[in-house]
mmCIF file of C-alpha atoms and ligand atoms in Angstrom:
data_model
loop_
_atom_site.group_PDB
_atom_site.id
_atom_site.type_symbol
_atom_site.label_atom_id
_atom_site.label_comp_id
_atom_site.label_asym_id
_atom_site.label_seq_id
_atom_site.Cartn_x
_atom_site.Cartn_y
_atom_site.Cartn_z
ATOM 1 C CA MET A 1130 -3.477 -22.732 23.043
ATOM 2 C CA GLN A 1131 -2.419 -23.569 19.525
ATOM 3 C CA LYS A 1132 -4.090 -20.379 18.344
ATOM 4 C CA ASN A 1133 -1.955 -18.401 20.822
ATOM 5 C CA GLY A 1134 1.127 -20.082 19.618
ATOM 6 C CA GLN A 1135 0.324 -19.296 16.000
ATOM 7 C CA ASN A 1136 -0.577 -15.754 16.956
ATOM 8 C CA GLU A 1137 2.853 -15.321 18.650
ATOM 9 C CA GLU A 1138 4.620 -16.902 15.770
ATOM 10 C CA ARG A 1139 3.016 -14.508 13.267
ATOM 11 C CA LYS A 1140 3.504 -11.412 15.330
ATOM 12 C CA SER A 1141 7.237 -12.224 15.808
ATOM 13 C CA ARG A 1142 7.522 -12.888 12.079
ATOM 14 C CA LEU A 1143 5.946 -9.551 11.289
ATOM 15 C CA LEU A 1144 8.038 -7.787 13.780
ATOM 16 C CA ALA A 1145 11.170 -9.607 12.622
ATOM 17 C CA CYS A 1146 10.479 -8.311 9.168
ATOM 18 C CA ALA A 1147 10.058 -4.858 10.454
ATOM 19 C CA LYS A 1148 13.378 -5.008 12.330
ATOM 20 C CA GLN A 1149 15.105 -6.613 9.282
ATOM 21 C CA ASN A 1150 13.705 -3.898 7.096
ATOM 22 C CA ARG A 1151 15.055 -1.257 9.459
ATOM 23 C CA ALA A 1152 18.412 -2.695 9.721
ATOM 24 C CA GLY A 1153 18.635 -3.598 6.029
ATOM 25 C CA CYS A 1154 17.755 -0.083 5.000
ATOM 26 C CA GLY A 1155 19.481 1.914 7.723
ATOM 27 C CA ARG A 1156 22.949 1.834 9.110
ATOM 28 C CA LEU A 1157 23.665 -0.683 11.813
ATOM 29 C CA LEU A 1158 24.812 1.286 14.886
ATOM 30 C CA PRO A 1159 28.058 0.440 16.366
ATOM 31 C CA LEU A 1160 27.426 -1.261 19.870
ATOM 32 C CA ARG A 1161 28.638 1.593 22.080
ATOM 33 C CA LEU A 1162 26.580 3.992 20.079
ATOM 34 C CA ALA A 1163 23.640 1.726 20.194
ATOM 35 C CA ALA A 1164 23.893 1.559 23.989
ATOM 36 C CA ALA A 1165 24.053 5.410 24.155
ATOM 37 C CA ALA A 1166 20.968 5.605 21.880
ATOM 38 C CA VAL A 1167 18.995 3.270 24.235
ATOM 39 C CA LEU A 1168 20.060 5.421 27.231
ATOM 40 C CA ALA A 1169 19.093 8.585 25.522
ATOM 41 C CA ALA A 1170 15.687 6.961 24.442
ATOM 42 C CA ALA A 1171 15.125 6.094 28.193
ATOM 43 C CA LEU A 1172 15.959 9.506 29.252
ATOM 44 C CA LEU A 1173 13.656 10.974 26.593
ATOM 45 C CA ALA A 1174 10.830 8.651 27.741
ATOM 46 C CA LEU A 1175 11.407 10.002 31.328
ATOM 47 C CA PHE A 1176 11.777 13.727 30.436
ATOM 48 C CA GLY A 1177 9.812 13.962 27.031
ATOM 49 C CA CYS A 1178 11.135 15.379 23.800
ATOM 50 C CA SER A 1179 14.697 16.693 23.536
ATOM 51 C CA ALA A 1180 14.601 20.556 23.312
ATOM 52 C CA LYS A 1181 16.051 20.344 19.727
ATOM 53 C CA GLU A 1182 13.561 17.851 18.628
ATOM 54 C CA THR A 1183 10.605 19.317 16.634
ATOM 55 C CA GLU A 1184 7.764 18.109 14.264
ATOM 56 C CA VAL A 1185 7.907 19.358 10.696
ATOM 57 C CA SER A 1186 5.069 18.481 8.254
ATOM 58 C CA GLU A 1187 3.759 19.164 4.765
ATOM 59 C CA THR A 1188 0.976 18.212 2.487
ATOM 60 C CA PHE A 1189 1.578 17.905 -1.192
ATOM 61 C CA PHE A 1190 -0.094 16.464 -4.354
ATOM 62 C CA VAL A 1191 1.656 13.568 -6.014
ATOM 63 C CA MET A 1192 0.870 10.292 -7.891
ATOM 64 C CA ASP A 1193 -2.735 11.527 -8.439
ATOM 65 C CA THR A 1194 -3.331 11.821 -4.687
ATOM 66 C CA VAL A 1195 -2.910 13.995 -1.595
ATOM 67 C CA ALA A 1196 0.389 13.092 0.290
ATOM 68 C CA SER A 1197 1.385 14.187 3.598
ATOM 69 C CA LEU A 1198 4.550 13.706 5.606
ATOM 70 C CA ARG A 1199 5.339 14.287 9.319
ATOM 71 C CA LEU A 1200 8.826 14.202 10.546
ATOM 72 C CA ILE A 1201 10.064 14.234 14.219
ATOM 73 C CA GLY A 1202 13.648 15.117 14.826
ATOM 74 C CA ASP A 1203 16.317 17.803 14.459
ATOM 75 C CA LYS A 1204 14.528 20.841 12.700
ATOM 76 C CA GLU A 1205 17.045 21.333 10.003
ATOM 77 C CA GLN A 1206 17.503 17.706 9.196
ATOM 78 C CA ALA A 1207 13.638 17.223 9.064
ATOM 79 C CA GLU A 1208 13.201 20.256 6.863
ATOM 80 C CA SER A 1209 15.793 19.042 4.431
ATOM 81 C CA LEU A 1210 14.403 15.402 4.409
ATOM 82 C CA LEU A 1211 10.951 16.798 3.718
ATOM 83 C CA GLU A 1212 12.163 18.364 0.676
ATOM 84 C CA GLN A 1213 14.129 15.331 -0.421
ATOM 85 C CA ALA A 1214 11.176 13.014 0.150
ATOM 86 C CA ALA A 1215 8.821 15.271 -1.933
ATOM 87 C CA ALA A 1216 11.183 15.455 -4.610
ATOM 88 C CA LEU A 1217 11.737 11.666 -4.614
ATOM 89 C CA ALA A 1218 7.956 11.046 -4.864
ATOM 90 C CA GLN A 1219 7.701 13.394 -7.833
ATOM 91 C CA GLU A 1220 10.779 11.799 -9.409
ATOM 92 C CA LEU A 1221 9.189 8.322 -9.013
ATOM 93 C CA GLU A 1222 5.925 9.422 -10.520
ATOM 94 C CA ALA A 1223 7.694 10.926 -13.426
ATOM 95 C CA ARG A 1224 8.856 7.214 -14.223
ATOM 96 C CA TRP A 1225 5.913 5.126 -13.134
ATOM 97 C CA SER A 1226 2.919 7.137 -13.975
ATOM 98 C CA ARG A 1227 0.740 5.805 -16.844
ATOM 99 C CA THR A 1228 -0.775 9.090 -17.673
ATOM 100 C CA LEU A 1229 2.265 11.511 -17.471
ATOM 101 C CA PRO A 1230 3.853 11.974 -20.943
ATOM 102 C CA ASP A 1231 7.424 10.587 -21.162
ATOM 103 C CA SER A 1232 7.283 8.476 -18.031
ATOM 104 C CA SER A 1233 9.141 5.163 -18.549
ATOM 105 C CA ILE A 1234 5.595 3.434 -18.393
ATOM 106 C CA ASP A 1235 4.129 5.929 -20.989
ATOM 107 C CA ARG A 1236 7.049 5.314 -23.303
ATOM 108 C CA LEU A 1237 6.850 1.473 -22.910
ATOM 109 C CA ASN A 1238 3.131 1.593 -23.507
ATOM 110 C CA ALA A 1239 3.761 3.668 -26.623
ATOM 111 C CA GLY A 1240 5.830 0.669 -27.956
ATOM 112 C CA GLU A 1241 9.288 2.271 -27.361
ATOM 113 C CA THR A 1242 12.294 0.440 -26.131
ATOM 114 C CA VAL A 1243 13.532 1.777 -22.697
ATOM 115 C CA VAL A 1244 16.619 1.179 -20.819
ATOM 116 C CA LEU A 1245 15.422 0.412 -17.358
ATOM 117 C CA ASP A 1246 16.692 2.056 -14.242
ATOM 118 C CA GLN A 1247 17.209 -0.109 -11.186
ATOM 119 C CA GLU A 1248 14.000 0.932 -9.291
ATOM 120 C CA THR A 1249 11.746 0.472 -12.323
ATOM 121 C CA ALA A 1250 13.325 -3.015 -13.215
ATOM 122 C CA ALA A 1251 12.816 -4.201 -9.609
ATOM 123 C CA LEU A 1252 9.206 -2.862 -9.495
ATOM 124 C CA LEU A 1253 8.341 -4.562 -12.835
ATOM 125 C CA ALA A 1254 9.761 -7.962 -11.561
ATOM 126 C CA GLN A 1255 7.872 -7.643 -8.274
ATOM 127 C CA ALA A 1256 4.585 -6.916 -10.095
ATOM 128 C CA ALA A 1257 5.141 -10.012 -12.117
ATOM 129 C CA ALA A 1258 5.787 -11.982 -9.021
ATOM 130 C CA LEU A 1259 2.694 -10.695 -7.248
ATOM 131 C CA SER A 1260 0.612 -11.545 -10.336
ATOM 132 C CA VAL A 1261 1.821 -15.218 -10.265
ATOM 133 C CA GLU A 1262 1.383 -15.376 -6.475
ATOM 134 C CA THR A 1263 -2.260 -13.947 -6.521
ATOM 135 C CA GLY A 1264 -3.270 -16.218 -9.468
ATOM 136 C CA GLY A 1265 -3.813 -13.077 -11.619
ATOM 137 C CA ALA A 1266 -6.054 -11.040 -9.171
ATOM 138 C CA PHE A 1267 -3.262 -8.544 -9.411
ATOM 139 C CA THR A 1268 -2.437 -7.959 -13.087
ATOM 140 C CA PRO A 1269 -0.302 -5.025 -14.090
ATOM 141 C CA THR A 1270 -1.230 -5.482 -17.800
ATOM 142 C CA VAL A 1271 -4.697 -4.404 -17.016
ATOM 143 C CA SER A 1272 -4.095 -0.909 -18.481
ATOM 144 C CA PRO A 1273 -6.340 -1.218 -21.682
ATOM 145 C CA LEU A 1274 -9.272 -2.018 -19.346
ATOM 146 C CA VAL A 1275 -8.393 0.855 -16.993
ATOM 147 C CA GLU A 1276 -8.330 3.095 -19.924
ATOM 148 C CA LEU A 1277 -11.706 1.742 -21.168
ATOM 149 C CA TRP A 1278 -13.505 2.281 -17.842
ATOM 150 C CA ASN A 1279 -11.801 5.519 -17.111
ATOM 151 C CA ILE A 1280 -13.330 5.628 -13.609
ATOM 152 C CA GLY A 1281 -13.381 9.097 -12.205
ATOM 153 C CA GLU A 1282 -14.012 10.700 -15.689
ATOM 154 C CA ALA A 1283 -16.611 8.547 -17.462
ATOM 155 C CA ASP A 1284 -20.232 9.021 -16.639
ATOM 156 C CA SER A 1285 -21.413 5.448 -17.852
ATOM 157 C CA PRO A 1286 -19.829 1.929 -17.947
ATOM 158 C CA PRO A 1287 -18.406 0.629 -21.227
ATOM 159 C CA SER A 1288 -20.377 -1.846 -23.184
ATOM 160 C CA ARG A 1289 -20.112 -5.622 -22.762
ATOM 161 C CA GLU A 1290 -18.752 -5.923 -26.336
ATOM 162 C CA GLU A 1291 -16.065 -3.253 -25.654
ATOM 163 C CA ILE A 1292 -14.909 -5.098 -22.566
ATOM 164 C CA ALA A 1293 -15.017 -8.489 -24.160
ATOM 165 C CA ALA A 1294 -12.778 -7.211 -27.013
ATOM 166 C CA LEU A 1295 -9.889 -6.573 -24.483
ATOM 167 C CA LEU A 1296 -9.982 -10.075 -23.064
ATOM 168 C CA PRO A 1297 -8.139 -12.031 -22.166
ATOM 169 C CA LEU A 1298 -5.444 -9.662 -21.043
ATOM 170 C CA PRO A 1299 -1.932 -10.433 -22.087
ATOM 171 C CA SER A 1300 0.023 -12.428 -19.252
ATOM 172 C CA PRO A 1301 2.360 -10.157 -17.342
ATOM 173 C CA ASP A 1302 4.910 -13.054 -16.875
ATOM 174 C CA PHE A 1303 7.360 -11.373 -19.406
ATOM 175 C CA LEU A 1304 7.979 -8.761 -16.793
ATOM 176 C CA ALA A 1305 10.061 -11.165 -14.870
ATOM 177 C CA GLN A 1306 12.815 -10.496 -17.666
ATOM 178 C CA ALA A 1307 13.167 -6.790 -16.654
ATOM 179 C CA ARG A 1308 16.777 -6.034 -15.841
ATOM 180 C CA ALA A 1309 18.333 -2.918 -14.634
ATOM 181 C CA GLY A 1310 20.467 -1.224 -17.347
ATOM 182 C CA GLN A 1311 19.074 -3.388 -20.110
ATOM 183 C CA PRO A 1312 16.818 -2.412 -22.980
ATOM 184 C CA PHE A 1313 13.217 -3.431 -22.388
ATOM 185 C CA SER A 1314 9.937 -3.348 -24.513
ATOM 186 C CA LEU A 1315 6.472 -4.728 -24.233
ATOM 187 C CA PRO A 1316 5.020 -7.419 -26.419
ATOM 188 C CA GLU A 1317 2.555 -6.234 -29.222
ATOM 189 C CA GLY A 1318 -0.810 -5.067 -27.816
ATOM 190 C CA CYS A 1319 0.386 -5.001 -24.129
ATOM 191 C CA ARG A 1320 0.210 -1.906 -21.948
ATOM 192 C CA LEU A 1321 1.130 -1.499 -18.225
ATOM 193 C CA ASP A 1322 -0.573 0.235 -15.314
ATOM 194 C CA LEU A 1323 1.288 0.131 -12.088
ATOM 195 C CA GLY A 1324 -1.271 2.146 -10.110
ATOM 196 C CA GLY A 1325 -1.901 -0.830 -7.833
ATOM 197 C CA VAL A 1326 1.841 -0.969 -6.486
ATOM 198 C CA ALA A 1327 3.470 2.362 -7.385
ATOM 199 C CA LYS A 1328 2.493 4.249 -4.235
ATOM 200 C CA GLY A 1329 3.738 1.416 -2.205
ATOM 201 C CA GLU A 1330 7.152 1.216 -3.810
ATOM 202 C CA ALA A 1331 7.565 4.967 -3.637
ATOM 203 C CA ALA A 1332 6.687 4.639 0.152
ATOM 204 C CA ASN A 1333 9.461 1.933 0.334
ATOM 205 C CA ARG A 1334 12.017 4.182 -1.319
ATOM 206 C CA ILE A 1335 11.059 7.241 0.839
ATOM 207 C CA CYS A 1336 11.273 5.291 3.960
ATOM 208 C CA VAL A 1337 14.781 4.068 3.070
ATOM 209 C CA LEU A 1338 15.776 7.693 2.831
ATOM 210 C CA LEU A 1339 14.063 8.408 6.315
ATOM 211 C CA ARG A 1340 15.486 5.457 8.008
ATOM 212 C CA GLU A 1341 19.033 6.335 6.974
ATOM 213 C CA SER A 1342 18.686 9.620 9.021
ATOM 214 C CA SER A 1343 18.633 10.003 12.682
ATOM 215 C CA LEU A 1344 15.096 11.131 12.896
ATOM 216 C CA ARG A 1345 13.055 9.780 15.932
ATOM 217 C CA GLY A 1346 10.242 8.971 13.463
ATOM 218 C CA ALA A 1347 8.008 9.745 10.545
ATOM 219 C CA LEU A 1348 4.569 9.223 9.092
ATOM 220 C CA LEU A 1349 4.051 9.189 5.371
ATOM 221 C CA VAL A 1350 0.536 9.099 3.857
ATOM 222 C CA LEU A 1351 0.275 8.754 0.025
ATOM 223 C CA GLY A 1352 -3.469 8.383 -0.582
ATOM 224 C CA GLY A 1353 -4.462 4.886 0.659
ATOM 225 C CA GLN A 1354 -0.950 4.023 1.612
ATOM 226 C CA VAL A 1355 0.428 4.900 5.150
ATOM 227 C CA SER A 1356 3.998 4.189 6.216
ATOM 228 C CA CYS A 1357 5.473 4.678 9.663
ATOM 229 C CA VAL A 1358 9.046 4.936 10.595
ATOM 230 C CA GLY A 1359 10.219 4.887 14.303
ATOM 231 C CA THR A 1360 7.873 6.446 16.797
ATOM 232 C CA ARG A 1361 5.940 9.616 17.537
ATOM 233 C CA ALA A 1362 7.516 12.484 19.442
ATOM 234 C CA ASP A 1363 6.492 10.917 22.846
ATOM 235 C CA GLY A 1364 8.150 7.569 21.953
ATOM 236 C CA GLU A 1365 4.707 5.757 21.386
ATOM 237 C CA PRO A 1366 3.887 3.860 18.150
ATOM 238 C CA TRP A 1367 2.077 5.771 15.353
ATOM 239 C CA ARG A 1368 -1.697 5.504 15.452
ATOM 240 C CA ILE A 1369 -3.375 4.858 12.067
ATOM 241 C CA ALA A 1370 -7.168 4.983 11.922
ATOM 242 C CA LEU A 1371 -9.028 2.697 9.420
ATOM 243 C CA ARG A 1372 -11.941 4.406 7.848
ATOM 244 C CA ASP A 1373 -15.649 3.266 7.754
ATOM 245 C CA PRO A 1374 -16.398 2.767 3.877
ATOM 246 C CA ASP A 1375 -19.750 4.268 4.468
ATOM 247 C CA GLY A 1376 -18.862 6.964 6.852
ATOM 248 C CA GLN A 1377 -17.792 10.629 6.493
ATOM 249 C CA GLN A 1378 -13.983 11.135 6.482
ATOM 250 C CA GLY A 1379 -13.819 11.358 10.298
ATOM 251 C CA GLU A 1380 -15.617 7.989 11.006
ATOM 252 C CA THR A 1381 -13.298 5.156 11.842
ATOM 253 C CA LEU A 1382 -13.609 1.383 12.457
ATOM 254 C CA ALA A 1383 -10.374 0.630 14.070
ATOM 255 C CA GLU A 1384 -7.027 2.025 15.197
ATOM 256 C CA LEU A 1385 -3.647 0.469 14.440
ATOM 257 C CA ARG A 1386 -0.599 1.284 16.635
ATOM 258 C CA LEU A 1387 2.581 0.654 14.627
ATOM 259 C CA THR A 1388 6.213 1.407 14.154
ATOM 260 C CA ASP A 1389 8.383 0.596 11.009
ATOM 261 C CA LEU A 1390 5.532 -0.998 8.826
ATOM 262 C CA HIS A 1391 3.443 -0.081 5.752
ATOM 263 C CA ILE A 1392 -0.299 -0.156 5.648
ATOM 264 C CA ALA A 1393 -2.179 -0.159 2.286
ATOM 265 C CA THR A 1394 -6.014 0.067 2.005
ATOM 266 C CA SER A 1395 -7.999 -0.749 -1.186
ATOM 267 C CA GLY A 1396 -11.728 -0.156 -1.300
ATOM 268 C CA ASP A 1397 -14.767 0.749 -3.440
ATOM 269 C CA TYR A 1398 -15.232 4.181 -1.805
ATOM 270 C CA GLU A 1399 -12.233 6.140 -3.136
ATOM 271 C CA ARG A 1400 -12.805 6.227 -6.866
ATOM 272 C CA TYR A 1401 -15.899 4.914 -8.327
ATOM 273 C CA LEU A 1402 -18.804 5.502 -10.698
ATOM 274 C CA ASP A 1403 -22.376 5.153 -9.444
ATOM 275 C CA PHE A 1404 -24.656 4.494 -12.569
ATOM 276 C CA GLU A 1405 -28.388 3.406 -12.439
ATOM 277 C CA GLY A 1406 -28.087 2.258 -8.939
ATOM 278 C CA VAL A 1407 -24.870 0.158 -9.289
ATOM 279 C CA ARG A 1408 -21.458 1.001 -7.956
ATOM 280 C CA TYR A 1409 -18.516 0.380 -10.227
ATOM 281 C CA CYS A 1410 -15.151 0.923 -8.454
ATOM 282 C CA HIS A 1411 -11.688 1.535 -9.932
ATOM 283 C CA ILE A 1412 -10.281 -1.909 -9.222
ATOM 284 C CA LEU A 1413 -10.998 -4.408 -11.999
ATOM 285 C CA ASP A 1414 -11.192 -8.188 -11.975
ATOM 286 C CA PRO A 1415 -8.718 -9.003 -14.823
ATOM 287 C CA GLU A 1416 -10.504 -12.202 -15.673
ATOM 288 C CA THR A 1417 -13.988 -10.680 -16.349
ATOM 289 C CA GLY A 1418 -12.964 -7.141 -17.221
ATOM 290 C CA TRP A 1419 -15.638 -5.785 -14.721
ATOM 291 C CA PRO A 1420 -15.250 -4.544 -11.186
ATOM 292 C CA PRO A 1421 -15.055 -7.657 -8.878
ATOM 293 C CA GLU A 1422 -18.306 -9.130 -7.600
ATOM 294 C CA THR A 1423 -16.741 -9.118 -4.214
ATOM 295 C CA ASP A 1424 -18.117 -9.478 -0.727
ATOM 296 C CA LEU A 1425 -15.643 -6.780 0.462
ATOM 297 C CA ARG A 1426 -15.930 -3.122 0.865
ATOM 298 C CA SER A 1427 -12.270 -2.660 1.756
ATOM 299 C CA VAL A 1428 -9.054 -4.473 2.579
ATOM 300 C CA THR A 1429 -6.143 -3.176 4.596
ATOM 301 C CA VAL A 1430 -2.779 -4.902 4.366
ATOM 302 C CA VAL A 1431 -0.021 -4.431 7.000
ATOM 303 C CA SER A 1432 3.465 -5.573 5.748
ATOM 304 C CA SER A 1433 7.215 -4.684 6.136
ATOM 305 C CA ASP A 1434 7.260 -4.082 2.323
ATOM 306 C CA GLY A 1435 5.119 -1.169 1.083
ATOM 307 C CA ALA A 1436 4.730 -2.462 -2.468
ATOM 308 C CA ARG A 1437 3.603 -5.879 -1.215
ATOM 309 C CA ALA A 1438 1.110 -4.110 1.036
ATOM 310 C CA ASP A 1439 -0.108 -2.009 -1.905
ATOM 311 C CA GLY A 1440 -0.304 -4.815 -4.440
ATOM 312 C CA LEU A 1441 -1.882 -7.403 -1.965
ATOM 313 C CA SER A 1442 -4.658 -5.064 -0.841
ATOM 314 C CA THR A 1443 -5.555 -4.469 -4.523
ATOM 315 C CA ALA A 1444 -5.448 -8.291 -5.298
ATOM 316 C CA LEU A 1445 -7.287 -9.404 -2.126
ATOM 317 C CA PHE A 1446 -10.096 -7.071 -2.857
ATOM 318 C CA VAL A 1447 -10.557 -8.832 -6.142
ATOM 319 C CA MET A 1448 -10.366 -12.214 -4.509
ATOM 320 C CA GLY A 1449 -13.037 -11.637 -1.839
ATOM 321 C CA LEU A 1450 -12.968 -12.667 1.828
ATOM 322 C CA GLU A 1451 -12.494 -16.492 2.029
ATOM 323 C CA PRO A 1452 -9.980 -16.766 -0.661
ATOM 324 C CA SER A 1453 -8.110 -13.835 0.885
ATOM 325 C CA LEU A 1454 -8.052 -15.519 4.316
ATOM 326 C CA ALA A 1455 -6.762 -18.801 2.709
ATOM 327 C CA PHE A 1456 -4.150 -16.723 1.037
ATOM 328 C CA TRP A 1457 -3.099 -14.927 4.297
ATOM 329 C CA ARG A 1458 -2.801 -18.320 6.120
ATOM 330 C CA GLU A 1459 -0.500 -19.704 3.391
ATOM 331 C CA ALA A 1460 1.640 -16.560 2.911
ATOM 332 C CA GLY A 1461 2.419 -15.978 6.626
ATOM 333 C CA ASP A 1462 4.264 -12.566 6.116
ATOM 334 C CA PHE A 1463 1.489 -9.970 6.296
ATOM 335 C CA GLU A 1464 -1.606 -9.174 8.361
ATOM 336 C CA ALA A 1465 -4.922 -7.753 7.089
ATOM 337 C CA VAL A 1466 -8.193 -6.141 8.026
ATOM 338 C CA PHE A 1467 -11.227 -6.835 5.942
ATOM 339 C CA VAL A 1468 -14.515 -4.803 5.874
ATOM 340 C CA THR A 1469 -17.407 -6.849 4.267
ATOM 341 C CA SER A 1470 -20.573 -5.779 2.540
ATOM 342 C CA ASP A 1471 -22.586 -7.491 5.373
ATOM 343 C CA ARG A 1472 -20.955 -5.139 7.948
ATOM 344 C CA ARG A 1473 -18.258 -7.278 9.446
ATOM 345 C CA VAL A 1474 -14.740 -6.101 10.247
ATOM 346 C CA ILE A 1475 -12.488 -9.033 10.412
ATOM 347 C CA ALA A 1476 -8.828 -8.667 11.516
ATOM 348 C CA THR A 1477 -6.119 -11.303 11.317
ATOM 349 C CA GLU A 1478 -4.916 -12.400 14.675
ATOM 350 C CA GLY A 1479 -1.358 -11.123 14.281
ATOM 351 C CA LEU A 1480 -2.807 -7.696 14.917
ATOM 352 C CA ALA A 1481 -4.354 -8.648 18.254
ATOM 353 C CA ASP A 1482 -1.843 -6.526 20.185
ATOM 354 C CA CYS A 1483 -1.754 -3.463 18.028
ATOM 355 C CA LEU A 1484 -5.393 -3.059 16.800
ATOM 356 C CA SER A 1485 -8.359 -1.694 18.674
ATOM 357 C CA PHE A 1486 -11.837 -1.990 17.188
ATOM 358 C CA SER A 1487 -14.213 1.137 17.524
ATOM 359 C CA ASN A 1488 -16.772 -1.183 19.006
ATOM 360 C CA GLY A 1489 -20.342 -0.016 18.360
ATOM 361 C CA ALA A 1490 -19.416 1.953 15.301
ATOM 362 C CA GLY A 1491 -21.827 1.988 12.355
ATOM 363 C CA GLY A 1492 -23.591 -1.204 13.296
ATOM 364 C CA TYR A 1493 -20.533 -3.258 12.402
ATOM 365 C CA ARG A 1494 -19.628 -6.688 14.052
ATOM 366 C CA PHE A 1495 -15.941 -7.065 15.003
ATOM 367 C CA GLU A 1496 -13.771 -10.075 15.268
ATOM 368 C CA PHE A 1497 -10.192 -11.447 14.924
ATOM 369 C CA THR A 1498 -9.630 -14.458 12.799
ATOM 370 C CA ALA A 1499 -6.988 -17.354 12.835
HETATM 371 P P1 AMP B 2569 -5.276 0.448 -5.422
HETATM 372 O O1 AMP B 2569 -6.044 1.818 -5.290
HETATM 373 O O2 AMP B 2569 -3.916 0.398 -4.852
HETATM 374 O O3 AMP B 2569 -6.006 -0.682 -5.061
HETATM 375 O O4 AMP B 2569 -4.962 0.323 -6.882
HETATM 376 C C1 AMP B 2569 -6.062 0.454 -7.884
HETATM 377 C C2 AMP B 2569 -5.387 0.887 -9.188
HETATM 378 O O5 AMP B 2569 -4.561 -0.217 -9.768
HETATM 379 C C3 AMP B 2569 -6.409 1.207 -10.261
HETATM 380 O O6 AMP B 2569 -6.709 2.670 -10.284
HETATM 381 C C4 AMP B 2569 -5.656 0.812 -11.520
HETATM 382 O O7 AMP B 2569 -4.824 1.733 -11.919
HETATM 383 C C5 AMP B 2569 -4.921 -0.442 -11.093
HETATM 384 N N1 AMP B 2569 -5.600 -1.664 -11.148
HETATM 385 C C6 AMP B 2569 -7.091 -1.931 -11.239
HETATM 386 N N2 AMP B 2569 -7.450 -3.198 -11.047
HETATM 387 C C7 AMP B 2569 -6.157 -3.935 -11.003
HETATM 388 C C8 AMP B 2569 -5.813 -5.247 -10.908
HETATM 389 N N3 AMP B 2569 -6.745 -6.208 -10.812
HETATM 390 N N4 AMP B 2569 -4.586 -5.579 -10.807
HETATM 391 C C9 AMP B 2569 -3.663 -4.641 -10.921
HETATM 392 N N5 AMP B 2569 -3.843 -3.305 -10.949
HETATM 393 C C10 AMP B 2569 -5.116 -2.901 -10.983
HETATM 394 MG MG1 MG B 2570 -2.814 -1.247 -4.188
#
């Protein structure tokens, strides 16, 4: 009974967040217009898509990953938004990439003083807050370690001595001082890597653009980050499949049905180095300097805030299952799905109504947790 009550409370909190997000980022419809929209939606549900409504989609490469965008709505508007969204993603990458020369992060890492734009200042402050909240599992000053490991390029791990020489990492607390329009620089020896949150924040910004339009819906995929706006053409929630970390691309463990939420997955199967029988993944434990000794293969976070989903999926992967569940119970503003090394798939109970497990898949055991 109590479980059900908690479940309801969680779900309504998540949905309230999604609604707030929508209202906050879009325009609030005048009442009469809203009533007309409800009627139009009801008619569409009866008679299917409006003749003018169409799906426009494109795949492009940005932020070191494959991105795709599907938009449902008026053709001209959808085509124009597709261009604007892709341009915005490139523009944000040009500010937040660690590796693109002359990005704000590259200039800060080179010791320059940079006058921060509003989006970058907000992202730096959010990264600092996430680091405090996760007890350092998320640490945006991890850059020297990321450079040393160079996962994806290197063919062997660095030595213990090289890793130890970079520890402890500088505290990212100073990022809380970041202010839009103000000059900002990093303390001596400190370098930033926003790879754990940048895609999520880019997704937030792109979704603001999409929600301000009159599109019926959109689905944005930025590597491990998926964001849904509104609904599919048939008025149903978007369906997002969660991958089996051991499977081929097509094998899935569960399916989420969502509207107006962000989903981020971090795992050990996207970018890694296999060396002498050991797998080293691209997420690092900021305390030890090594990939985390975790009991998790992947973590998926569902949140109304894309950057939070992104940063938390990275942090919870470092923390491991039990600390992550304790964190989830305490936070109360997101939901998650964990895939463990001993082949369990554990979803938090707020997802009970919108998640279906692919029972029988890959020898996994499936459960909801409270
Ligand atoms: P994600 O794929 O979102 O989990 O982010 C992984 C990326 O975040 C890595 O490629 C690094 O650039 C960066 N990263 C790795 N470990 C951490 C960490 N513990 N905290 C913050 N960022 C990290
Ligand atoms: Mg992340």
